[in-house]
mmCIF file of C-alpha atoms in Angstrom:
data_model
loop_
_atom_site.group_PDB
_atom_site.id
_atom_site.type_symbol
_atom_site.label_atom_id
_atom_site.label_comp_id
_atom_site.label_asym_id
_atom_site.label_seq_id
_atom_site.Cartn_x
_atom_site.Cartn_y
_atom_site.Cartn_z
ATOM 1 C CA UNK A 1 74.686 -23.769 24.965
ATOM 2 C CA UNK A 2 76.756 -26.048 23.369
ATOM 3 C CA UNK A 3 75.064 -28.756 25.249
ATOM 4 C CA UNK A 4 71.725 -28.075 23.491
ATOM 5 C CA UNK A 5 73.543 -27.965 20.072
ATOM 6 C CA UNK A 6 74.740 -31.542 20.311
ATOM 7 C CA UNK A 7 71.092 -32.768 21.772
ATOM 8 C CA UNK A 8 69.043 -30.628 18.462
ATOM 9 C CA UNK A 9 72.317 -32.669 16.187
ATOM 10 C CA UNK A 10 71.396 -36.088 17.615
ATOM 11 C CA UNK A 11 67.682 -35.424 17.215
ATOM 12 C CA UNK A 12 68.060 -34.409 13.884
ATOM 13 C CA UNK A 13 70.787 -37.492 12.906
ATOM 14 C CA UNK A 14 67.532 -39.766 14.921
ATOM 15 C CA UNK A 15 65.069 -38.316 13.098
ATOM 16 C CA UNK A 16 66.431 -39.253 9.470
ATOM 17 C CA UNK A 17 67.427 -43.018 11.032
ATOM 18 C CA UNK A 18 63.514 -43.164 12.537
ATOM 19 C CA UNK A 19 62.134 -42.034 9.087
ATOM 20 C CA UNK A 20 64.194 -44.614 7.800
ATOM 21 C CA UNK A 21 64.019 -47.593 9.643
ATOM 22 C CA UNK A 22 62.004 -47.071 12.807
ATOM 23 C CA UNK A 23 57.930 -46.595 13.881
ATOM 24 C CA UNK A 24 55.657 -43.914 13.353
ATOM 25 C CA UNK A 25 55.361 -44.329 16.967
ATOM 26 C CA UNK A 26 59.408 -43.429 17.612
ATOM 27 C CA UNK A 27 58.810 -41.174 14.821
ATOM 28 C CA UNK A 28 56.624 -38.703 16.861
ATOM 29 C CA UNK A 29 58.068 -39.537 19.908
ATOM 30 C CA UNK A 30 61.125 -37.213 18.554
ATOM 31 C CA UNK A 31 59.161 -34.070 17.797
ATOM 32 C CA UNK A 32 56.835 -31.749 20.146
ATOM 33 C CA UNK A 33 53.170 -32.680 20.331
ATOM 34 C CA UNK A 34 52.604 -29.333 18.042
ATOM 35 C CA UNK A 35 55.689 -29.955 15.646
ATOM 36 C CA UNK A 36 55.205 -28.645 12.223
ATOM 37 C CA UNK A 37 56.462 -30.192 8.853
ATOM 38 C CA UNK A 38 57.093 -28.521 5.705
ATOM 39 C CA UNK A 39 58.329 -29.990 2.169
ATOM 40 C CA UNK A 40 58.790 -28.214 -1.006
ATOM 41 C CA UNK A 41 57.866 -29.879 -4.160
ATOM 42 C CA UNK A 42 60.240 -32.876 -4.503
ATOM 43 C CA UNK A 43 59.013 -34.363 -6.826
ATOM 44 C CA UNK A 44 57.915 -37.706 -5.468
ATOM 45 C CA UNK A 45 56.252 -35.917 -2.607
ATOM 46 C CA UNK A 46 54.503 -32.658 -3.234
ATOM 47 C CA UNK A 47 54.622 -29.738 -1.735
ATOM 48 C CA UNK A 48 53.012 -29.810 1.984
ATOM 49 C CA UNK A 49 52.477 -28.581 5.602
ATOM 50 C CA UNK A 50 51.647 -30.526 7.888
ATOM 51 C CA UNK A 51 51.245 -29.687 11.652
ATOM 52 C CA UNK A 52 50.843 -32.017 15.004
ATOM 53 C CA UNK A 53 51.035 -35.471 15.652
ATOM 54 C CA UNK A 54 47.984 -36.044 13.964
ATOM 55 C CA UNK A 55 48.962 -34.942 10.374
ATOM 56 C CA UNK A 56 52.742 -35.621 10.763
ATOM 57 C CA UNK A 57 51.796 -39.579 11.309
ATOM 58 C CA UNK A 58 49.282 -39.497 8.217
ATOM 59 C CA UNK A 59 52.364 -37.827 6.424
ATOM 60 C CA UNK A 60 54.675 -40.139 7.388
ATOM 61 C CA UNK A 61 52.463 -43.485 6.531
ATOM 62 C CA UNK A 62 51.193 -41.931 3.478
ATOM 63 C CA UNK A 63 54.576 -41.699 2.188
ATOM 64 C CA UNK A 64 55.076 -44.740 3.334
ATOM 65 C CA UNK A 65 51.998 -46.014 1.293
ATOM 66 C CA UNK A 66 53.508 -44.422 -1.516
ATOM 67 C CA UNK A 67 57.441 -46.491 -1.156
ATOM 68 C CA UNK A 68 59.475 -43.392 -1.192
ATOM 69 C CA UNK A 69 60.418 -43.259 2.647
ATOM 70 C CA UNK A 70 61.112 -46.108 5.281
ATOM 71 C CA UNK A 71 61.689 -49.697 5.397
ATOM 72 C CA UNK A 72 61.809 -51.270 2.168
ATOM 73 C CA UNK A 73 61.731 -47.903 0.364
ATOM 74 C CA UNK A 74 65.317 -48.070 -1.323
ATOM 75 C CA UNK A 75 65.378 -44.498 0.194
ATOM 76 C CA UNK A 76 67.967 -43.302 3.053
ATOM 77 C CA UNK A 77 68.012 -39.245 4.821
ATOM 78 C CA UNK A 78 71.913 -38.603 4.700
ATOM 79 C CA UNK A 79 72.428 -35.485 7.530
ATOM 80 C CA UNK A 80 76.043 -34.593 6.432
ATOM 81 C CA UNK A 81 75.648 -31.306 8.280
ATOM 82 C CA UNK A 82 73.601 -29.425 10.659
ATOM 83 C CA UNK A 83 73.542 -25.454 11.279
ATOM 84 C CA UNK A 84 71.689 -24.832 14.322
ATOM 85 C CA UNK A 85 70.479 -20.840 16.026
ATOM 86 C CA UNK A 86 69.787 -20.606 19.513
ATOM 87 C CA UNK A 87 66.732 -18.191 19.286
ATOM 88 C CA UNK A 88 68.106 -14.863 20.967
ATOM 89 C CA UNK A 89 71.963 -15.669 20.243
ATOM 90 C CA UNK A 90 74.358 -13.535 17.908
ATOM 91 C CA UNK A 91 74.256 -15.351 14.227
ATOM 92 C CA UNK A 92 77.671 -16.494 13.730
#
């Protein structure tokens, strides 16, 4: 178990440095073909769900589009902490 609690940690810690820095392409290579995506009003991106490859890359180059995420954006994810359940184990 805690095996699979380091590999969700280093997906997550890729995840924000792919949003950041890296492809679309590496982007959705990270997340399951059915992933889904949801953001509460921020702000400078509204409130949204989006679901599968598909909609996660328009997502991601919309924002994009609109400077607040990835290169050249000014903008960085910061994971300074992740809290991970095992589906089925005893919450802690």
């Amino acid at each position: 178990m805690i095996d699979d609690l380091v590999l969700v940690a280093d997906v997550v810690a890729r995840l924000a440095h792919t949003a950041d820095d890296g492809t679309v392409e590496e982007y959705l290579a990270l997340v399951a073909p059915d992933a889904e995506w949801v953001m509460p009003d921020r702000g400078l991106v509204p409130a949204q769900v989006r679901r599968g490859h598909g909609e996660l890359a328009e997502g991601v180059r919309a924002r994009r589009a609109d400077g607040v995420q990835g290169p050249g954006s000014a903008t960085r994810h910061v994971v300074t902490g992740t809290s991970v359940r095992v589906s089925g184990s005893p919450r802690r």
